[in-house]
Every structure is written in C-alpha cells, then in structure tokens.
Short mmCIF file of C-alpha atoms in Angstrom, two decimals:
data_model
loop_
_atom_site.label_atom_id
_atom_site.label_comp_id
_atom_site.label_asym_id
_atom_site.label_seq_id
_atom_site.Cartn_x
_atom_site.Cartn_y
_atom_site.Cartn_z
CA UNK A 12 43.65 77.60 68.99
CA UNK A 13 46.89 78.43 70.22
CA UNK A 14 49.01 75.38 70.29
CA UNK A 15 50.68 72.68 73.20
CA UNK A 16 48.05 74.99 75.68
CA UNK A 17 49.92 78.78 75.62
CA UNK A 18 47.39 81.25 76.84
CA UNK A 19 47.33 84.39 75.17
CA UNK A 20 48.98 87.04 76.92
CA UNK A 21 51.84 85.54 78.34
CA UNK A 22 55.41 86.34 77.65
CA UNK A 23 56.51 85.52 74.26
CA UNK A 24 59.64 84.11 76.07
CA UNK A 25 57.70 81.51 77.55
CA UNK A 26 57.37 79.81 74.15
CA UNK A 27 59.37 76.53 73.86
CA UNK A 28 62.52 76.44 71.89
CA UNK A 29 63.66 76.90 68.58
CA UNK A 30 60.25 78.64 67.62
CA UNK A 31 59.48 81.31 65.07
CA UNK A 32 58.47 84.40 66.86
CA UNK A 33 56.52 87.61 64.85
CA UNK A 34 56.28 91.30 66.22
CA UNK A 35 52.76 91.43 64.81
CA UNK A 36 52.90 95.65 65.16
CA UNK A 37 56.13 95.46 63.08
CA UNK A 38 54.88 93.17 60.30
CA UNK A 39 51.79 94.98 60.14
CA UNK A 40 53.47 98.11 59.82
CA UNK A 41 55.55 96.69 57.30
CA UNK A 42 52.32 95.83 55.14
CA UNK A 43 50.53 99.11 55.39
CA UNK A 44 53.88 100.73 54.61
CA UNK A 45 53.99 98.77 51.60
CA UNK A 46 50.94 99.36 50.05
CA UNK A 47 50.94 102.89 50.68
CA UNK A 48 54.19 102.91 48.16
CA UNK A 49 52.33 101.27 45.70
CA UNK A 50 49.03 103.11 45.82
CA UNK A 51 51.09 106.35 45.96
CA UNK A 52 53.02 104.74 42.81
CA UNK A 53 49.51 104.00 40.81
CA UNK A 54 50.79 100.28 40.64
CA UNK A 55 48.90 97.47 42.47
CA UNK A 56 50.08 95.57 45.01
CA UNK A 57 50.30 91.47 44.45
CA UNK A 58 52.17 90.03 47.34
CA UNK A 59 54.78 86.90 47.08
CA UNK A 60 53.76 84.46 49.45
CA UNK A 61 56.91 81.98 49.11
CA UNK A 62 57.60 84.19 52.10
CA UNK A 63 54.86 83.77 54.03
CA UNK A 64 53.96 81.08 53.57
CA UNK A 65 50.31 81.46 55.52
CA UNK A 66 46.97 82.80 54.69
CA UNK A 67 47.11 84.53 57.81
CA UNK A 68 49.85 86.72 56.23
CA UNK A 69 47.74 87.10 52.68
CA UNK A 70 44.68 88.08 54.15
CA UNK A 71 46.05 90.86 55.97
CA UNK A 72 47.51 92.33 53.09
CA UNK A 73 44.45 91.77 50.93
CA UNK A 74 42.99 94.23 53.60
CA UNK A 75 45.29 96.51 52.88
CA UNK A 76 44.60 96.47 49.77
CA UNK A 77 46.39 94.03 47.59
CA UNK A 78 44.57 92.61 44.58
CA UNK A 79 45.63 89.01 45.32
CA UNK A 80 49.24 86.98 46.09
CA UNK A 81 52.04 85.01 44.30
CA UNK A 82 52.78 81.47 45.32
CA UNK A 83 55.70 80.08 44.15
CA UNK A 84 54.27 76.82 43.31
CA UNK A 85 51.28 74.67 42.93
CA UNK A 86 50.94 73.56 46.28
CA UNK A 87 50.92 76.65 47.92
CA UNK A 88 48.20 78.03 45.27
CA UNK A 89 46.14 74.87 46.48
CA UNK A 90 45.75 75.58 50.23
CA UNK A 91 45.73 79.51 49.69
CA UNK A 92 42.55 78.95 47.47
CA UNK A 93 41.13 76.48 49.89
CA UNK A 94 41.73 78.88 52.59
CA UNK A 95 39.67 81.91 50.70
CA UNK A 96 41.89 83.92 48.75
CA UNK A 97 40.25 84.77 45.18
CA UNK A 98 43.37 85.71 42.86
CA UNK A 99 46.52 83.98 42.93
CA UNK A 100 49.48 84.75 40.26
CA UNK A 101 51.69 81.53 40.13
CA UNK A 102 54.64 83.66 38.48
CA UNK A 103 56.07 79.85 37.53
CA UNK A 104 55.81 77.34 35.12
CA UNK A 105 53.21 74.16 35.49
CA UNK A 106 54.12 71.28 33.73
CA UNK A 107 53.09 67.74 33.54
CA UNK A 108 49.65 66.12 33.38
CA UNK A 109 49.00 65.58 37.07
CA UNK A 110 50.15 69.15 38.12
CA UNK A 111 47.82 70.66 35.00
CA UNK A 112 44.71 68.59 36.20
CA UNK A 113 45.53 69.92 39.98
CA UNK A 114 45.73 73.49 38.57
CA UNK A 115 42.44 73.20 36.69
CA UNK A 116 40.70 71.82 40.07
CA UNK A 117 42.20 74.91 42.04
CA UNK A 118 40.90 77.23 38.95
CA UNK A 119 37.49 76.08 39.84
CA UNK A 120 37.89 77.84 43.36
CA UNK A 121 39.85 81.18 42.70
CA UNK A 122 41.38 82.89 39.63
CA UNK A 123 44.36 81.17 38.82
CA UNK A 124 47.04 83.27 36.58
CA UNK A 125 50.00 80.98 35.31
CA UNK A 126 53.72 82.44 34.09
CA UNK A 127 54.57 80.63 30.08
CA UNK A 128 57.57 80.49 28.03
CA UNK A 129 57.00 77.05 26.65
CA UNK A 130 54.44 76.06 23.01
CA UNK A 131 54.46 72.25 24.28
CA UNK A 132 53.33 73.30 27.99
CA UNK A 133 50.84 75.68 26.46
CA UNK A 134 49.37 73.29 24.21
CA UNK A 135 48.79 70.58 27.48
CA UNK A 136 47.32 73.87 30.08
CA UNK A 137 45.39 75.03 26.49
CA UNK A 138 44.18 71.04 26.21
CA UNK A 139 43.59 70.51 29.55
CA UNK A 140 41.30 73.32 30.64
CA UNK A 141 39.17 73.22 27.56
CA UNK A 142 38.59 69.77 28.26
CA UNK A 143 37.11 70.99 31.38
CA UNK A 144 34.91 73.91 30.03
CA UNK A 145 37.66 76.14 31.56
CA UNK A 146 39.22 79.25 30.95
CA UNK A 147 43.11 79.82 32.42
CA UNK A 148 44.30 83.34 32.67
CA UNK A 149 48.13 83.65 31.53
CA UNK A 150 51.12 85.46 31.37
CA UNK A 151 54.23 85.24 29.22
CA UNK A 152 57.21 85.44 32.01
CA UNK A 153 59.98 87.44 29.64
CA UNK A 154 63.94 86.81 30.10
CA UNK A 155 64.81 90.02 31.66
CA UNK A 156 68.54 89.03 32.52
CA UNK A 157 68.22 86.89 35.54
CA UNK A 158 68.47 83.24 32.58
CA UNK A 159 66.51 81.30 34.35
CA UNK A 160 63.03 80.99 32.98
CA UNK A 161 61.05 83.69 30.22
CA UNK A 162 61.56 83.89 26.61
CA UNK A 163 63.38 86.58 24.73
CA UNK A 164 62.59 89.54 22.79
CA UNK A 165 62.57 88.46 19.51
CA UNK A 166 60.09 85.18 20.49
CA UNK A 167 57.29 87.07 22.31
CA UNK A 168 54.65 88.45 19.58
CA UNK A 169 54.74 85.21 17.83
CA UNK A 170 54.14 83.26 21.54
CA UNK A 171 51.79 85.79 22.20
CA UNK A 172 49.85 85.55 18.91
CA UNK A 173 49.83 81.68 19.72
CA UNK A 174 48.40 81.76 22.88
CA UNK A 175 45.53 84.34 21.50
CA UNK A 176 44.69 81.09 18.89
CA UNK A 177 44.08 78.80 21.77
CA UNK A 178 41.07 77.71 23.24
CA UNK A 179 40.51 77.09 26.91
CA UNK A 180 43.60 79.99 27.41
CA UNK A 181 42.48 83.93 28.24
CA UNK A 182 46.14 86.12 27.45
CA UNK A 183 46.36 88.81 30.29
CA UNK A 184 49.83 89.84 29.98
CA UNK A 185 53.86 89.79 30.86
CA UNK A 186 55.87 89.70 34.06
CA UNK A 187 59.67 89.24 34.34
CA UNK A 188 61.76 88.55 37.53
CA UNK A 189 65.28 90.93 38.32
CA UNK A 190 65.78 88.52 40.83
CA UNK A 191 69.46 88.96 39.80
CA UNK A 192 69.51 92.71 40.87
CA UNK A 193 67.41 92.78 44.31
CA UNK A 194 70.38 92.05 46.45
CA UNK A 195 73.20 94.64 44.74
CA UNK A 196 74.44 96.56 47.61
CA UNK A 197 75.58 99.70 46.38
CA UNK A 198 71.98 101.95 45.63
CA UNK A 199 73.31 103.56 42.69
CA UNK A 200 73.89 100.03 40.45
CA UNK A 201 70.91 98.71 41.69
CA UNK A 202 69.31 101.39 40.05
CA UNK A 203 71.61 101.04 36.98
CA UNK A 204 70.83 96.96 37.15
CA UNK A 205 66.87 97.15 37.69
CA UNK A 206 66.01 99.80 35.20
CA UNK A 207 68.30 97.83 32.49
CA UNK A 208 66.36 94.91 33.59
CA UNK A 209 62.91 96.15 33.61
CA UNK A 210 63.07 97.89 30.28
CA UNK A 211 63.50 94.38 28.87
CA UNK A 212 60.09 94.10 30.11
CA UNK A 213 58.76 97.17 28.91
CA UNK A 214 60.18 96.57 25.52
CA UNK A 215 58.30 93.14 25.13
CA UNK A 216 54.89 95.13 25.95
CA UNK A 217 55.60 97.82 23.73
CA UNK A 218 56.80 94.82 20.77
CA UNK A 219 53.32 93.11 21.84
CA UNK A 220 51.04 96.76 22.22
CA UNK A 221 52.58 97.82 18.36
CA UNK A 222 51.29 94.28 16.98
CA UNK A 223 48.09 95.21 18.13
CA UNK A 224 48.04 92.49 21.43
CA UNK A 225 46.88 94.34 24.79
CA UNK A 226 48.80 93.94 27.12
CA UNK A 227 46.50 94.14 31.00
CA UNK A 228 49.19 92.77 33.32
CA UNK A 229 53.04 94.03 33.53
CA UNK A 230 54.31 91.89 36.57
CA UNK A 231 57.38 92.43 38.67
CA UNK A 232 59.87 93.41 41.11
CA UNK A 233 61.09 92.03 44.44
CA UNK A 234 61.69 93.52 47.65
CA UNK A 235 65.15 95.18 47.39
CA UNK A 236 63.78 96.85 44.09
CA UNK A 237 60.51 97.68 45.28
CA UNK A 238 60.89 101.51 44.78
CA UNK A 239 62.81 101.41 41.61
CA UNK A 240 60.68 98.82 39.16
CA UNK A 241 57.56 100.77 40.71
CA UNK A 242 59.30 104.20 39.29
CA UNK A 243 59.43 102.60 35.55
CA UNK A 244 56.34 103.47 33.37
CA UNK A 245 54.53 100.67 32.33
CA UNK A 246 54.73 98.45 35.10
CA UNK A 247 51.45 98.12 36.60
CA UNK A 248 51.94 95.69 39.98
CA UNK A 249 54.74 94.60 41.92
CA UNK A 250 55.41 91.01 43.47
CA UNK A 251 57.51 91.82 46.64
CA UNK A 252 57.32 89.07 49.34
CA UNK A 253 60.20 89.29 51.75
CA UNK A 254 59.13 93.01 52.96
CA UNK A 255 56.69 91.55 55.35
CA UNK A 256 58.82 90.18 58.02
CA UNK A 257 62.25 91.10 56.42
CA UNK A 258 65.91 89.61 57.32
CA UNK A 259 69.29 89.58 57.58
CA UNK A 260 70.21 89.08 53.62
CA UNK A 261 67.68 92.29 53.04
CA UNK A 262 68.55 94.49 55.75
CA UNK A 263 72.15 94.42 54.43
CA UNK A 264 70.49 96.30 51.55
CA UNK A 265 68.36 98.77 53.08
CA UNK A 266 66.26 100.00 56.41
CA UNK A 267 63.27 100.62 54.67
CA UNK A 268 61.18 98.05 56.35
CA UNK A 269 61.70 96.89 59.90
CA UNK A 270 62.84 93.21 60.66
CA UNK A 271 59.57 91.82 62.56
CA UNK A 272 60.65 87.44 62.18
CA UNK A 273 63.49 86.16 64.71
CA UNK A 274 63.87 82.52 65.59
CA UNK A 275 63.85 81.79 69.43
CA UNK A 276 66.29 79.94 70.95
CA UNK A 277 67.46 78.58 74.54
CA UNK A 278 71.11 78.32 76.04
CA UNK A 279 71.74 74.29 76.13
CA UNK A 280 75.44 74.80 77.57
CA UNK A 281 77.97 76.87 78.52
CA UNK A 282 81.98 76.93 78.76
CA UNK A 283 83.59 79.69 79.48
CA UNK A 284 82.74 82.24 76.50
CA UNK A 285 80.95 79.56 74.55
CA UNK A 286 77.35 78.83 74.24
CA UNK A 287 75.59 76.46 73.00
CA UNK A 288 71.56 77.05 71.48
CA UNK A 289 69.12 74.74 70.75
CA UNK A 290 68.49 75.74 66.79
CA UNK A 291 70.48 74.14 64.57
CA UNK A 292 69.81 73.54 60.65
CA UNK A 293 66.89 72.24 61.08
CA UNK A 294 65.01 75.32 62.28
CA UNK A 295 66.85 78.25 60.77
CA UNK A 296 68.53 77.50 57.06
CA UNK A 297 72.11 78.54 56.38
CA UNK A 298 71.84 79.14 52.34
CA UNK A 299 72.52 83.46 52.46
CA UNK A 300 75.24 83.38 55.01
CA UNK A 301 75.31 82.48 58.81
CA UNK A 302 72.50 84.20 61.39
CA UNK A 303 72.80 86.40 63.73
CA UNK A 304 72.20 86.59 67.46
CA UNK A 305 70.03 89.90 67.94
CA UNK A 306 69.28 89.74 71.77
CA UNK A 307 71.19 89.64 73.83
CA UNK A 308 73.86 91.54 72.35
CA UNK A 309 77.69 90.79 72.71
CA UNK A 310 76.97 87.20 70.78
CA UNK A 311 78.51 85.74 67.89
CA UNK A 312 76.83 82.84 66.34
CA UNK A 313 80.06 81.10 65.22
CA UNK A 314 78.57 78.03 63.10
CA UNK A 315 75.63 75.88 63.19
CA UNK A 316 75.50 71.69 63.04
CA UNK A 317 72.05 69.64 62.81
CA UNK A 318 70.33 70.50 66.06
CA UNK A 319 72.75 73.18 67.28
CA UNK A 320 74.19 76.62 67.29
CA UNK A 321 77.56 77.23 68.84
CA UNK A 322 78.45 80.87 69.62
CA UNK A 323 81.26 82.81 71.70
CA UNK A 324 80.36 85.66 74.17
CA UNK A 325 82.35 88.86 73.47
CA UNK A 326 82.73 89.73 76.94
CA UNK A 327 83.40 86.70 79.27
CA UNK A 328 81.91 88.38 82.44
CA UNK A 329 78.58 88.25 80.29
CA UNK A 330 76.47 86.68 82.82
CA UNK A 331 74.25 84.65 80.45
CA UNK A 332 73.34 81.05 81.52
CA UNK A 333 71.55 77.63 80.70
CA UNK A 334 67.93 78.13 80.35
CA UNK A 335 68.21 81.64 79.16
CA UNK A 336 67.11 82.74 75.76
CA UNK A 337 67.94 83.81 72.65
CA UNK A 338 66.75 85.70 69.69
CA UNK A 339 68.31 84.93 66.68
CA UNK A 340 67.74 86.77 62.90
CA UNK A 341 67.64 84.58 59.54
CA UNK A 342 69.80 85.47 56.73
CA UNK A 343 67.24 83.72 54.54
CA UNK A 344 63.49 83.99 56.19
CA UNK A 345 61.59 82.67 53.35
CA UNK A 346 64.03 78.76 54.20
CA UNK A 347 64.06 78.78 57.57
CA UNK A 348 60.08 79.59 57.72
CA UNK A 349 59.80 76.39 55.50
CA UNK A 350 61.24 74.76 58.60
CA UNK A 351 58.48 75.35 60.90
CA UNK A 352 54.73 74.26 61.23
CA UNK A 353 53.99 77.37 62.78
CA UNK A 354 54.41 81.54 64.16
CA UNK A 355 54.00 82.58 67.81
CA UNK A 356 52.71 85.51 66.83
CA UNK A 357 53.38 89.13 70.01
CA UNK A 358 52.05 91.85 70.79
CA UNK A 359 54.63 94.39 73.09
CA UNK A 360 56.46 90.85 74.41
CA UNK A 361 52.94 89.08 75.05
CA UNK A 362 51.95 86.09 73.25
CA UNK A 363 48.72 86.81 70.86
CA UNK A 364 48.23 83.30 68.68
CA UNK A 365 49.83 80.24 66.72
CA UNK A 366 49.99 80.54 63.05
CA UNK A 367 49.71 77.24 61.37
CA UNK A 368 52.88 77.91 57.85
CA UNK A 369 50.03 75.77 55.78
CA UNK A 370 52.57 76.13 52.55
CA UNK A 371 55.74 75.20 54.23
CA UNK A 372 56.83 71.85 52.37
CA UNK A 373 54.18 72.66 49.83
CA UNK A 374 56.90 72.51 46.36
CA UNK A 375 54.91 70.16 44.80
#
C-alpha cells in the first residue's frame, strides 16, 4: 500500500520532501535495453542489486530475462531470498561463524553462489554446510587489477583443485571485478583498461580448463564496461547494477542508458539568488562529487550540510519561491538509495506506488 495515504495517480510533486522519485517508463526501458545487449551478446544477464536495493527492481529484471541478481552482502541475499528470488551470486567474501550459519539458512531457500580467495574461509563454508547436509555453489573471485579482493594467477589451479577435494562445496567457476576501469572517461582507455583487465580473467579459466577443471561460470563487468567485458570471449554473464536507474558519476561516462532516479526536494528559504532545499546528507550522499539540480534549470547546488542544500540561482529574476520544488540527480545512486526506506515510483508525472528499499542498511 502506498505509504502516509498518497493515492495513486496524483502528481508525483505532491510527494513530501526529500523523497526518492523513479520514472518507472525510464527504468524499465533501461532494463529491457539491457538485456537485449546481453542476449544479443550470448552472455547472461545477472543483475547487481547493491543498486537497487529492492525486490521490486530484481523481479522485473528476472522477467526480462535475467538468470538471477548479485547482492553485495549477506543481508541483502537474506531478504531477496525471503522475498522469492531463486539464484543469488554474492560476488563477496563470507567470513565468520555466525555469517556462514546465516548463509547456510538462506541456501536452504534459493541457490546461493559465494565469491573465494581464502583456504581458511573455505575450510569453515566447506565445514559448515556439510554439517548441514548442504551443498554451496562457489566461485574463485580472481585479482584482475582492481587489489582489493581475488587471488592471482599463479594461485588459482591449486585453490581450485582444493575446493574440488571438499565436501559440502560444488566448484562452478571464476568472476573478477574491473571496478577500477568502469569510470575512465576517455572510451578509447577504457577499452585499453577493461580488456587488459578481463584477460586476467580469461587467463585463469584457460590455466584452470588446461588442468582439466571446468570452468561453468565466468563472472563480470559493471555498468560503464557493460559493452566491452561482454565483447571478450569467454565471459559468459555480466554483473551490471547501476544501469537501472543510472546517475550523475555514470552519465559523465556515457548516454547509453537514461537517468530514471532523482531525489525530490522543496525550497525551505530564499535570499536574493540563494536557496535553500530540504535534502541534506542525510538523503542524498556526497562520496562521487556534489549533485546536481536537474529541474528547474538555472540552479547550482553549491554545497550540502546535515539536513540542507544551499544553492545560488543563475539568473536573479528567476522567480522560484518557498514551497516550490526541486529535482535533484545523485552523483552516487547506489549511497543515497541506502538513505531511504522507500521509491515513489511515476508514471508521465503521476504517482503509481511506494517501494519499500528492503536492503538499504542491510551490510551485515
């Protein structure tokens, strides 16, 4: 049910203040547009939902055709399995007793995959879920220049071979992250960055494939490499998340996908040719740079303190007053949708639902 009693249909301006709006035509164009890559690529689809956030979101790209999701953690793979969806790839590590036994009770409700690098933490998930008469799908997460997590070329048959000896633990295949290469502006090196980064991965399945280990699963790719990891032979799914709603951060990158997420905001004061909104910190997140006001136009968003937004009107004969609103565009969506409990969700400016975020907070 829609929440604090909007009826559907009514202007999405209506909506109290700071609230996440979603053009539902956009996003949804944004998903089919998406797919259609892949399945004109041959590579599967497996949507990050650290976006997201929402099985709302997941579901509607299962439709399309995606063969499950990514959730960045634990407790977003939780309330996506209670909430129906099958398959979830946590490309991240699990550690620690209470986080294994959680994993093995969400592995009773969908097909869990989990991302290794580690013998000890293999040994405890290998442990654990034979313990409980389970089986846990993994994949080896390979070092493919971002040095974060993932092991390195010359550790990855004998990790893989260990894993194959374990009980309780089903081997299904690599992914690596170019996490490092997804925002390079210039096309050309991001080309140049990706493919150097991908054929790391392909080089650990072709190391594993030549010791006789099949390899089912080659994982990767985010958003602003979407349609050059898909290009690479021997990648067989990509894990793009921010494509859905896009934001500021991406579209500095590319047009390929239209920005659908804004955060609405109302005018709290005015002085001369300064504004002040009601969003502050605390609904829209400030890590990738400062956002931007998107309607109206003529608006500079100047700097933003816990529960405001001060910005300075280009033109001082701009006519815009307390009480009016304000759209304003996310450097960072997937941190300032962690803010909120929920989406307004619109249809051609009219109101269509509430969207409970049932992962935000979830990093557990």
């Amino acid at each position: 049910m829609p929440t604090q009693g909007y009826q559907k249909g009514i202007q999405v301006f209506e909506i109290d203040t700071p609230s996440i709006i979603v053009d539902l035509d956009i996003a949804e164009k944004n998903i089919k547009k998406m797919q259609d890559f892949a399945n004109s690529q041959n590579v599967s689809m497996r949507p990050h939902s650290k976006t997201n956030k929402s099985p709302y979101w997941a579901k509607k790209q299962i439709t399309q055709g995606a063969i499950g999701i990514c959730c960045a953690k634990l407790g977003e793979a939780e309330e996506m399995a209670m909430a129906g969806i099958k398959e979830i790839l946590i490309p991240n590590q699990i550690v620690g007793k209470s986080k294994i036994q959680r994993l093995v009770d969400v592995n009773k409700i969908s097909k869990v995959i989990v991302a290794v690098e580690n013998k000890s933490n293999l040994n405890e998930l290998a442990q654990a879920f034979k313990n409980n008469s389970q089986i846990l799908s993994v994949i080896i997460e390979v070092n493919v220049g971002m040095d974060r997590c993932g092991v390195e070329l010359e550790e990855i048959v004998d990790f893989a071979k260990l894993i194959r000896t374990k009980n309780g633990i089903s081997f299904e295949g690599i992914m690596g992250y170019e996490g490092h290469t997804v925002n390079i502006n210039n096309y050309e090196d991001r080309v140049s960055e990706t493919t150097k980064a991908i054929n790391k991965l392909i080089d650990a399945k072709n190391l594993l494939v030549e010791n006789g280990i099949e390899v089912n699963i080659v994982s990767a790719s985010g958003t602003g490499t979407y349609n050059i990891t898909s290009t690479i032979d021997g990648v067989t799914e990509l894990q793009c998340g921010s494509y859905i709603f896009m934001d500021g951060n991406y579209l500095k990158i590319f047009d390929d996908f239209e920005p659908a997420l804004s955060v609405l905001s109302t005018v709290i004061s005015r002085r001369e040719n300064r504004i002040i909104l009601d969003c502050g910190l605390k609904s829209i997140s400030l890590d990738q740079g400062l956002p931007e006001v998107i309607f109206p136009k003529g608006i500079t968003l100047t700097s933003l303190s816990e529960e405001h937004s001060t910005c300075l009107i280009d033109d001082p004969q701009n006519n815009i007053k307390v009480g009016d609103k304000v759209l304003v565009r996310p450097m960072h969506g997937d941190t300032t949708i962690n803010l909120h409990d929920e989406y307004f969700v619109y249809r051609k400016g009219l109101f269509e639902d509430s969207i409970p975020i049932i992962g935000r907070g979830k990093f557990k």
